Short mmCIF file of N, CA and C in Angstrom, two decimals:
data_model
loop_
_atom_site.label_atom_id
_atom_site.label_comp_id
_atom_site.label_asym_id
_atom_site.label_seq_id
_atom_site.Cartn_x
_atom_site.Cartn_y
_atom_site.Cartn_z
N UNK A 164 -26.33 11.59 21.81
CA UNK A 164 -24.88 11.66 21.68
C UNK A 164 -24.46 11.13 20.32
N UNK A 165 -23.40 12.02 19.64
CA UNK A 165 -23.10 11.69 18.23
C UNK A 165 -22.23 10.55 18.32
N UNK A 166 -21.90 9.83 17.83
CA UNK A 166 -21.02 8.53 17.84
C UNK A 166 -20.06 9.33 16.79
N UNK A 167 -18.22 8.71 17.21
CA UNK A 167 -17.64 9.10 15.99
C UNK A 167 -17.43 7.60 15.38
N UNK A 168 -17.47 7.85 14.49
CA UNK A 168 -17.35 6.49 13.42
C UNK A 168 -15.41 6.98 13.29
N UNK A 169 -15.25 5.10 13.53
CA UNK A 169 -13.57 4.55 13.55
C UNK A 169 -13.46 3.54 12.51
N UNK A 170 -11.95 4.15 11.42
CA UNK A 170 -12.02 3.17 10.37
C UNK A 170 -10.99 2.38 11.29
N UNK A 171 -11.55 1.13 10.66
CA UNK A 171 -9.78 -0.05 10.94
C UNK A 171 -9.44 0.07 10.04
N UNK A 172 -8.26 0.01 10.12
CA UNK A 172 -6.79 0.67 9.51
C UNK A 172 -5.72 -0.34 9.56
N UNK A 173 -5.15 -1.22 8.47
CA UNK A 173 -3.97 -1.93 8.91
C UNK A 173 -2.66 -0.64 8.88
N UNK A 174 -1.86 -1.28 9.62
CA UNK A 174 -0.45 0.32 9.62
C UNK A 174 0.78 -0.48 9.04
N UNK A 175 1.36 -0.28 8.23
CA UNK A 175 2.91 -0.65 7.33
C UNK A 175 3.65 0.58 7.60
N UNK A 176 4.85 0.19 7.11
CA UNK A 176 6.21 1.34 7.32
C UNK A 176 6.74 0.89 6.00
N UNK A 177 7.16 1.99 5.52
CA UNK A 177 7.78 2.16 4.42
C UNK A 177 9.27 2.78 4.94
N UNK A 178 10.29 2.87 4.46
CA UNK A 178 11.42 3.77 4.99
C UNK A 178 11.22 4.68 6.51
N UNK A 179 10.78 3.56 7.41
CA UNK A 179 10.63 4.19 8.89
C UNK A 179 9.45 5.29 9.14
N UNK A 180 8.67 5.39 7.88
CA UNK A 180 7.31 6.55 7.61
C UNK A 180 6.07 5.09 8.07
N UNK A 181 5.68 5.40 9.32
CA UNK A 181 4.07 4.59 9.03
C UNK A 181 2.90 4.93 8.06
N UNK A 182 2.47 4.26 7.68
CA UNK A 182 1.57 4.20 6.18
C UNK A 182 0.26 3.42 6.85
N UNK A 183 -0.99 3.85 6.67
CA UNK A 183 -2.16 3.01 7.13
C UNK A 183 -2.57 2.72 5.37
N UNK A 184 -3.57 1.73 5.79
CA UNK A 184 -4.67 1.20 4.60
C UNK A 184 -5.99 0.88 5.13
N UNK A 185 -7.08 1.26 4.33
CA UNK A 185 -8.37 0.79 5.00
C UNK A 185 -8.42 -0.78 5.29
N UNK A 186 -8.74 -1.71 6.22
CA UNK A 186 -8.75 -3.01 6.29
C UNK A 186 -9.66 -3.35 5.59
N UNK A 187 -10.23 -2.83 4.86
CA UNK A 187 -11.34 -3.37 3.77
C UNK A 187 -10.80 -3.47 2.36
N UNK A 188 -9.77 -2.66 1.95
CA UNK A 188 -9.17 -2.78 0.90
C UNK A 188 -7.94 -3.87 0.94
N UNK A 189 -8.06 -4.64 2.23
CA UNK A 189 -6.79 -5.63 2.32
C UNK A 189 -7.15 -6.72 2.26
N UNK A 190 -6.68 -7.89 1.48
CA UNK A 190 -7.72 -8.91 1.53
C UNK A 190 -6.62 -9.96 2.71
N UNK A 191 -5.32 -9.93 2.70
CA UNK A 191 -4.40 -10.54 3.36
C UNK A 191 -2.86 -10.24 3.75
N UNK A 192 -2.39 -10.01 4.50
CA UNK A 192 -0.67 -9.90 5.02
C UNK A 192 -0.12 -11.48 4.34
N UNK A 193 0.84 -11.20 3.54
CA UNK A 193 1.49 -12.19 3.05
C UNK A 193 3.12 -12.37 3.40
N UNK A 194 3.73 -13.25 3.58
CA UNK A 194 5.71 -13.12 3.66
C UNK A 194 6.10 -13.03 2.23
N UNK A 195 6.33 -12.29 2.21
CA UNK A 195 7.71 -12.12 0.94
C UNK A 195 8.13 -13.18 0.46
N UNK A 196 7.76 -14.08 -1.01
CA UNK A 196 7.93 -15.09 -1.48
C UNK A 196 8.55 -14.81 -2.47
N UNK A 197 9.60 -15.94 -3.37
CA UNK A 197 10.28 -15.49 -4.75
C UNK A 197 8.99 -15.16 -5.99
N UNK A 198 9.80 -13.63 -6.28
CA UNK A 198 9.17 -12.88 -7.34
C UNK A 198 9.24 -13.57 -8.46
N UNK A 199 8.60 -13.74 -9.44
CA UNK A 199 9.11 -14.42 -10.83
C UNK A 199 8.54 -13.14 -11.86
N UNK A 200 10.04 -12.26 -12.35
CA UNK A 200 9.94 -11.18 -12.90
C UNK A 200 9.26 -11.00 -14.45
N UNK A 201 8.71 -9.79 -14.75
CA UNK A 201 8.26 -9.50 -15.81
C UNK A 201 9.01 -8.61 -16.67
N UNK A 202 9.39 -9.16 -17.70
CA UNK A 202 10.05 -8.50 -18.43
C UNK A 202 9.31 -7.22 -19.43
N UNK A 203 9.78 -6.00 -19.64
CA UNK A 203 8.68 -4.75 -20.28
C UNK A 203 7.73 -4.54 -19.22
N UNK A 204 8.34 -4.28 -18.03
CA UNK A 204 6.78 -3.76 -17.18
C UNK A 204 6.96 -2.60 -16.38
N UNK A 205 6.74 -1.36 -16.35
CA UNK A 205 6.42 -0.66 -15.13
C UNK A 205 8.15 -0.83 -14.68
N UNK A 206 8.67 0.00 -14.28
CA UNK A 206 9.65 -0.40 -13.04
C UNK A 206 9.15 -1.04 -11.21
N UNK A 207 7.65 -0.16 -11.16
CA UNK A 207 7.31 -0.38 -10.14
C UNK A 207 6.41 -1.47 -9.75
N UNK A 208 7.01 -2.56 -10.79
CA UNK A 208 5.87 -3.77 -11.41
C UNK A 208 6.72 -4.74 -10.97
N UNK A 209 7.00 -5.30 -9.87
CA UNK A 209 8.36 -6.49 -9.44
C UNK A 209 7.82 -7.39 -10.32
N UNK A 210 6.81 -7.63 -10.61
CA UNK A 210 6.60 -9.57 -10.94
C UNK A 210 5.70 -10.08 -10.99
N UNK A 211 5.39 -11.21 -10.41
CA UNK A 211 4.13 -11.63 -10.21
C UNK A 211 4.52 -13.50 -9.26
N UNK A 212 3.80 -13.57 -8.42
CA UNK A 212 3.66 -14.29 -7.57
C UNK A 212 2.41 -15.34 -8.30
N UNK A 213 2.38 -16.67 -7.46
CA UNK A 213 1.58 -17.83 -7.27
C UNK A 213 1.06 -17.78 -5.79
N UNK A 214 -0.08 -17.25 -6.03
CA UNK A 214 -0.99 -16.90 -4.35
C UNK A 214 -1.86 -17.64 -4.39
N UNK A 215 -1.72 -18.97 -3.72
CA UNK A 215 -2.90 -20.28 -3.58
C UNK A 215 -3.99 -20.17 -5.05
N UNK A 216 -3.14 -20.65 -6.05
CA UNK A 216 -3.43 -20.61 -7.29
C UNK A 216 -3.76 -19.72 -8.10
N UNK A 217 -4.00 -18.25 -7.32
CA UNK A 217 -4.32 -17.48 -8.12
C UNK A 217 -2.60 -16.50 -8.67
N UNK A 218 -2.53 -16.55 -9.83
CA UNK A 218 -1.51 -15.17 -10.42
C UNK A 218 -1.62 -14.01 -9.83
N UNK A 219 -0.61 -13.38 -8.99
CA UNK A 219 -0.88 -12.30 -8.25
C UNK A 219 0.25 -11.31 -8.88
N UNK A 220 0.08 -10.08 -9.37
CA UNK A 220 0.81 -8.96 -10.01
C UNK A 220 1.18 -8.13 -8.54
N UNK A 221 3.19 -8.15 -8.84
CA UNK A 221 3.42 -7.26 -7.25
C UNK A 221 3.91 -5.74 -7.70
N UNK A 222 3.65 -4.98 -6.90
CA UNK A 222 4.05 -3.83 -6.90
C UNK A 222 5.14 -3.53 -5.99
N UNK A 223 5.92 -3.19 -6.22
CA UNK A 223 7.04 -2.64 -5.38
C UNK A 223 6.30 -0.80 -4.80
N UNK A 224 5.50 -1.11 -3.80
CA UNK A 224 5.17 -0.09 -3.13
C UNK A 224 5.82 1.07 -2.83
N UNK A 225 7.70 1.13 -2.70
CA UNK A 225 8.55 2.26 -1.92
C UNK A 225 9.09 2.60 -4.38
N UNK A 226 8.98 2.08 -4.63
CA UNK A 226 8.95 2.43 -5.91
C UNK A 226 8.06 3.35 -6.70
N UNK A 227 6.49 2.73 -6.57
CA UNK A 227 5.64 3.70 -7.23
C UNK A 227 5.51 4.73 -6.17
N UNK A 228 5.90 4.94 -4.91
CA UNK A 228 5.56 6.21 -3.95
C UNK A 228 7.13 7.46 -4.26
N UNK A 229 7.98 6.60 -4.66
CA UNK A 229 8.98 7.51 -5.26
C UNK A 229 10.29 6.96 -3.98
N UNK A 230 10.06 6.40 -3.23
CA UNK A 230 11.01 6.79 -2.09
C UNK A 230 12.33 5.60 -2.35
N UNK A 231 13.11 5.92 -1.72
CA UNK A 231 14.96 4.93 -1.61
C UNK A 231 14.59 3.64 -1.75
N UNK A 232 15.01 2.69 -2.64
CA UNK A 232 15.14 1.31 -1.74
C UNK A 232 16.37 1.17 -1.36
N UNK A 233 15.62 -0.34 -0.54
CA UNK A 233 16.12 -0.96 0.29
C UNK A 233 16.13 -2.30 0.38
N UNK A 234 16.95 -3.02 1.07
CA UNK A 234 17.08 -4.70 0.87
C UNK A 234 15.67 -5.14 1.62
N UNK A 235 15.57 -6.26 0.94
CA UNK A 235 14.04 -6.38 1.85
C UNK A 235 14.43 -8.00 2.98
N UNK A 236 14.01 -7.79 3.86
CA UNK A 236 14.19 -8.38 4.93
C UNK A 236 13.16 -9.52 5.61
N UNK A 237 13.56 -10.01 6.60
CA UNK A 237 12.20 -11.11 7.27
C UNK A 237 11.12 -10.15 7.46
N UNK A 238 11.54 -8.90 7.74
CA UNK A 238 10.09 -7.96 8.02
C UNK A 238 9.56 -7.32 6.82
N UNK A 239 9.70 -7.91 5.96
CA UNK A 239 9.15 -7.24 4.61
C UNK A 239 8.05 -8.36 4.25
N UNK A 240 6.67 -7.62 3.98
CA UNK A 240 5.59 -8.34 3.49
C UNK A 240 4.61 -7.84 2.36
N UNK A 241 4.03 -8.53 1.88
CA UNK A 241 3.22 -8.16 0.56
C UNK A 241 1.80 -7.84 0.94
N UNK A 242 0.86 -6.67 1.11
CA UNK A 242 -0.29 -6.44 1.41
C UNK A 242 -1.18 -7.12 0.11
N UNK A 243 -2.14 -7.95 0.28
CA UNK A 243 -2.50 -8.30 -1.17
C UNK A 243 -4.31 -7.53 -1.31
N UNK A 244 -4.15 -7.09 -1.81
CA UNK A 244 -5.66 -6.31 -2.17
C UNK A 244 -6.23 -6.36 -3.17
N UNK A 245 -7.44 -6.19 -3.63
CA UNK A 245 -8.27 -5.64 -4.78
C UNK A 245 -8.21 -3.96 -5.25
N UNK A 246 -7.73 -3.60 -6.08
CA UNK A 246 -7.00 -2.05 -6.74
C UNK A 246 -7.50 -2.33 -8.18
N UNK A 247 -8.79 -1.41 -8.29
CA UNK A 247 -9.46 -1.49 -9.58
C UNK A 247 -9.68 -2.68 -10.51
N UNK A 248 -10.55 -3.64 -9.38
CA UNK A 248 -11.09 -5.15 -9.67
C UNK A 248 -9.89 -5.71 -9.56
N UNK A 249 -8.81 -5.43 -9.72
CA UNK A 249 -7.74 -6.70 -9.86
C UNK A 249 -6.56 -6.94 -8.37
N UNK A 250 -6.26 -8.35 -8.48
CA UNK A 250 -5.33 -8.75 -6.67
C UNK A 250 -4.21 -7.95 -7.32
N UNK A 251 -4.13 -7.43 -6.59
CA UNK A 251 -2.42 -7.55 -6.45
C UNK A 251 -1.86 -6.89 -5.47
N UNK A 252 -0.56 -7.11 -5.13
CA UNK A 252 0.18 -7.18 -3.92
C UNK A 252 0.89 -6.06 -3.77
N UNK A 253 1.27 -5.57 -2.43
CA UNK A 253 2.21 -4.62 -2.39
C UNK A 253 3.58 -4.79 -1.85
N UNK A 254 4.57 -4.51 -1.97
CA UNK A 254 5.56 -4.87 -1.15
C UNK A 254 5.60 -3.43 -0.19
N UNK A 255 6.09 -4.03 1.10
CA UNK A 255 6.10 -3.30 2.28
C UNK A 255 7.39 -3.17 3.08
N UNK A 256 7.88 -2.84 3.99
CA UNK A 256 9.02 -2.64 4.76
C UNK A 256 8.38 -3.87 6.44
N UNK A 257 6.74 -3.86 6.38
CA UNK A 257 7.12 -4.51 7.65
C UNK A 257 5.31 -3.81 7.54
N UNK A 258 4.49 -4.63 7.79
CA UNK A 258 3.34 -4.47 8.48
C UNK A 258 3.07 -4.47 9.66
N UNK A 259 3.05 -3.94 10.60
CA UNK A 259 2.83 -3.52 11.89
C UNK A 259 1.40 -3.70 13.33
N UNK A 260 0.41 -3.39 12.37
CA UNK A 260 -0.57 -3.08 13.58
C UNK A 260 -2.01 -2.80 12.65
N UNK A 261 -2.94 -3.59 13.63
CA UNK A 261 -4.24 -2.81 12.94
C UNK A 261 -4.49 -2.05 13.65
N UNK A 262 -5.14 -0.67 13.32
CA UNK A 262 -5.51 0.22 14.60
C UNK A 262 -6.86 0.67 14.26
N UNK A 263 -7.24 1.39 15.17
CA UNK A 263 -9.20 1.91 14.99
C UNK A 263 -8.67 3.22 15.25
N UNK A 264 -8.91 3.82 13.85
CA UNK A 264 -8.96 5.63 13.66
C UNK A 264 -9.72 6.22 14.13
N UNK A 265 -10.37 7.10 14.33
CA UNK A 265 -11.16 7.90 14.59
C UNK A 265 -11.07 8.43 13.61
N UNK A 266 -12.21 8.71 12.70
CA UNK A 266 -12.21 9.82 11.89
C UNK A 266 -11.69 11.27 12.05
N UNK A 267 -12.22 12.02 12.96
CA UNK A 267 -11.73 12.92 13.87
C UNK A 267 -10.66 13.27 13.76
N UNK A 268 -9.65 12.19 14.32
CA UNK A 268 -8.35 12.47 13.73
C UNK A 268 -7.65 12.60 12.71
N UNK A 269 -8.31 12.23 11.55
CA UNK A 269 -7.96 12.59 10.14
C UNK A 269 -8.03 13.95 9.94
N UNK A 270 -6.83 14.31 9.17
CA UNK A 270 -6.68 15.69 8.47
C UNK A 270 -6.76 15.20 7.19
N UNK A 271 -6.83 16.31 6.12
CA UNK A 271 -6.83 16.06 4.79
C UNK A 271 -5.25 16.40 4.98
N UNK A 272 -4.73 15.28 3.75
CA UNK A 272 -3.58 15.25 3.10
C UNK A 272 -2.84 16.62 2.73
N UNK A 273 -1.90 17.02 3.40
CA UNK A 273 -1.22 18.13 2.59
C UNK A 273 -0.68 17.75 0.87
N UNK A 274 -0.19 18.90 -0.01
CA UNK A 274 -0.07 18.76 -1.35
C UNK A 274 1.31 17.61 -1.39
N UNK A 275 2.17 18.05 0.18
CA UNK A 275 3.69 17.53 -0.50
C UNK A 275 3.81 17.02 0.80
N UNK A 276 4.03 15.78 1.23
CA UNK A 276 4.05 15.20 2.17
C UNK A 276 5.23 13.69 1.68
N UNK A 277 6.77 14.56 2.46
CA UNK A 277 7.61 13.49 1.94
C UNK A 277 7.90 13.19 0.64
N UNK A 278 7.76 14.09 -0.01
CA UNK A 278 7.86 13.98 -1.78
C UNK A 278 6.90 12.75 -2.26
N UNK A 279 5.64 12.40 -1.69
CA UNK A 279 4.81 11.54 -2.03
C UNK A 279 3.51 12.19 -2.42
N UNK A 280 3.05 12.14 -3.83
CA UNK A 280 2.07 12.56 -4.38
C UNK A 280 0.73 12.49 -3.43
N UNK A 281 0.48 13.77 -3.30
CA UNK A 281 -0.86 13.76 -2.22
C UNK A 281 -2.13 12.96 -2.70
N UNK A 282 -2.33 12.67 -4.26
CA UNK A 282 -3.28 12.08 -4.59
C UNK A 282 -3.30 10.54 -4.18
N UNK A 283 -2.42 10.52 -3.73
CA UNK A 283 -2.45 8.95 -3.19
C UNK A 283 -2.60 8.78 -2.13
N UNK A 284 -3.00 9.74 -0.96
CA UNK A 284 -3.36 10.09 0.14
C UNK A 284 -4.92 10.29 0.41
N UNK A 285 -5.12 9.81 1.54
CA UNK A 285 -6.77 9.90 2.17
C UNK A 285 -6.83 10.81 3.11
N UNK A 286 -6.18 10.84 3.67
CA UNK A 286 -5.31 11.67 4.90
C UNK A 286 -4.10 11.81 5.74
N UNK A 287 -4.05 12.12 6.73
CA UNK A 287 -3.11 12.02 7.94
C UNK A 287 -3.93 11.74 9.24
N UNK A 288 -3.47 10.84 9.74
CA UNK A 288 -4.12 10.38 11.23
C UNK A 288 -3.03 11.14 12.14
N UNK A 289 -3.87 11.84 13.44
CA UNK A 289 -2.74 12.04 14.17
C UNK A 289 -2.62 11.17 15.06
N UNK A 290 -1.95 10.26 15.69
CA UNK A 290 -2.05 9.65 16.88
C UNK A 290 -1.26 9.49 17.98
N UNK A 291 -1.91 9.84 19.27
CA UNK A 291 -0.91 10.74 20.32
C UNK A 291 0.31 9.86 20.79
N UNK A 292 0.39 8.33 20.80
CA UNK A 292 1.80 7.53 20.46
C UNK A 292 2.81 7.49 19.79
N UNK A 293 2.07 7.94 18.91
CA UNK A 293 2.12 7.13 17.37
C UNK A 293 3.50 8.34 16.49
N UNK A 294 2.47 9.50 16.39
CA UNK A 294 2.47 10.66 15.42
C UNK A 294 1.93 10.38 14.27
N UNK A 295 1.96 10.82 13.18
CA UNK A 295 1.50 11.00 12.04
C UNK A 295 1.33 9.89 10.92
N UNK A 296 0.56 9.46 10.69
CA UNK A 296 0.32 8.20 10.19
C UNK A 296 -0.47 9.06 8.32
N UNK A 297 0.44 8.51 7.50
CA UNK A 297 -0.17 9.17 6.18
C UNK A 297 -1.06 7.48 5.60
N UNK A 298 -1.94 8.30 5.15
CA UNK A 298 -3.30 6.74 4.96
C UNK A 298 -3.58 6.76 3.67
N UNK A 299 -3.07 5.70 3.33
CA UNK A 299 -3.14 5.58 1.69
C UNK A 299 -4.07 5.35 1.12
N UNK A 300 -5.03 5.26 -0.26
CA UNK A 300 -5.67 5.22 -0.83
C UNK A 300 -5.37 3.90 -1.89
N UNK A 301 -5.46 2.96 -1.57
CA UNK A 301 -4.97 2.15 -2.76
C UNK A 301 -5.01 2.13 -3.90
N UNK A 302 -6.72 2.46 -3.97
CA UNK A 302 -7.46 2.39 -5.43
C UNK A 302 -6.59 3.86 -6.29
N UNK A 303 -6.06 4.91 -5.62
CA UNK A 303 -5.53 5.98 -6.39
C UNK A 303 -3.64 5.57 -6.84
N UNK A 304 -3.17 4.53 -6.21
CA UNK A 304 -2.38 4.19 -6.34
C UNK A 304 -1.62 3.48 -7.44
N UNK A 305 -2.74 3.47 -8.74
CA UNK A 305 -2.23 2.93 -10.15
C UNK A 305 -3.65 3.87 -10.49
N UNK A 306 -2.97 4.17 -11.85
CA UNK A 306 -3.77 4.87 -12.72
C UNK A 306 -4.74 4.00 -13.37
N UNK A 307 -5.60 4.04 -14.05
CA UNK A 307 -6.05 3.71 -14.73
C UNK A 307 -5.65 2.57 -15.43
N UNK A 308 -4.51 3.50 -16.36
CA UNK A 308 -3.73 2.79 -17.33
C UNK A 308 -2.63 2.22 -16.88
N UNK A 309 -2.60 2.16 -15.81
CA UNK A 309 -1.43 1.07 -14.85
C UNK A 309 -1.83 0.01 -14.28
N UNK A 310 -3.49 0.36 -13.84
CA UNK A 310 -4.24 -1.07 -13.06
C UNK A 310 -4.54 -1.74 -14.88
N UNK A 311 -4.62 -1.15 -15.78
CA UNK A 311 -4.55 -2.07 -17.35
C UNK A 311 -3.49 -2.77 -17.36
N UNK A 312 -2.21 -1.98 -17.08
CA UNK A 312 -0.97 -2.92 -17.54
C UNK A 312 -0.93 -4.01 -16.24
N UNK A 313 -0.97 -3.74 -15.09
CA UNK A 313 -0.95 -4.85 -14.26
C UNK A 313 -2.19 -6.24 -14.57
N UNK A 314 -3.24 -5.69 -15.50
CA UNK A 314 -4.17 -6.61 -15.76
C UNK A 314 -3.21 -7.43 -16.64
N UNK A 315 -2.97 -7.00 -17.73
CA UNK A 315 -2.27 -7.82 -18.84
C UNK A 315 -1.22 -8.58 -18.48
N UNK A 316 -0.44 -8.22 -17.33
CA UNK A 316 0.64 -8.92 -16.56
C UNK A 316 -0.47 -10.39 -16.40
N UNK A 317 -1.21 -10.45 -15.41
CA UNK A 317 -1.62 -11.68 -14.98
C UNK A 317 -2.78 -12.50 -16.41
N UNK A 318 -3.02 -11.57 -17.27
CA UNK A 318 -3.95 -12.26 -18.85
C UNK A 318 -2.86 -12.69 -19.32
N UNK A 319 -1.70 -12.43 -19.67
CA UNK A 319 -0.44 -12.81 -20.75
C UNK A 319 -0.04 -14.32 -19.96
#
């Protein structure tokens, strides 16, 4: 009997859209602490945080995905990860749930999903509660030359 292999998956909401992440690319769920802003950065570059001594560079997550903001609330939290060797954080609408995917249930990413660049997509989970869960890719989520400028944020 074939076994299906299940990723864990933490699940966030962005503008009422659930969003998964591999739990391996997450190093911690954080609360929403005061930003201390960077001036010349990215729009989608809030700041940078003091995370148990280490300099942590935040991303305003509903920014670099393109979508509305919004006021951020007690349910707003910072995913903090490793994204091309370097921490840094995401801001979120509300982290939710870890769940165990089934591979299986992954579709590949359509091109236009919510006006959110498919390259930043791993897939779509379907899940029969749930519905449609789009699963982000972190590491595709700064370019190159964006995981550079977020480096220089926390070297400067």
């Amino acid at each position: 009997m074939v076994q299906d292999i299940v990723t864990k998956t933490i699940i966030f909401k962005l503008d009422q859209q659930e969003f998964g992440a591999s739990i391996a690319q997450i190093r911690s769920i954080e609360r929403l602490e005061e930003i201390v802003p960077i001036p010349q950065t990215s729009e989608f570059i809030k700041g940078i945080i003091n995370l148990r001594g280490s300099v942590t560079p935040i991303i305003d997550l509903r920014t670099r995905l393109g979508l509305e903001q919004t006021e951020t609330d007690d349910q707003t939290r910072i995913l903090i990860a490793n994204v091309r060797d370097v921490q840094v954080g995401f801001i979120v609408d509300e982290a939710t749930d870890v769940l165990d995917i089934d591979t299986e249930r992954i579709d590949e990413a359509p091109e236009l999903v919510q006006h959110i660049d498919y390259r930043y997509l791993k897939g779509v989970a379907k899940i029969e509660d749930r519905g449609m869960i789009l699963l982000l890719d972190l590491d595709q989520v700064l370019t190159v030359q964006e995981a550079d400028e977020v480096q220089q944020v926390v070297e400067d």
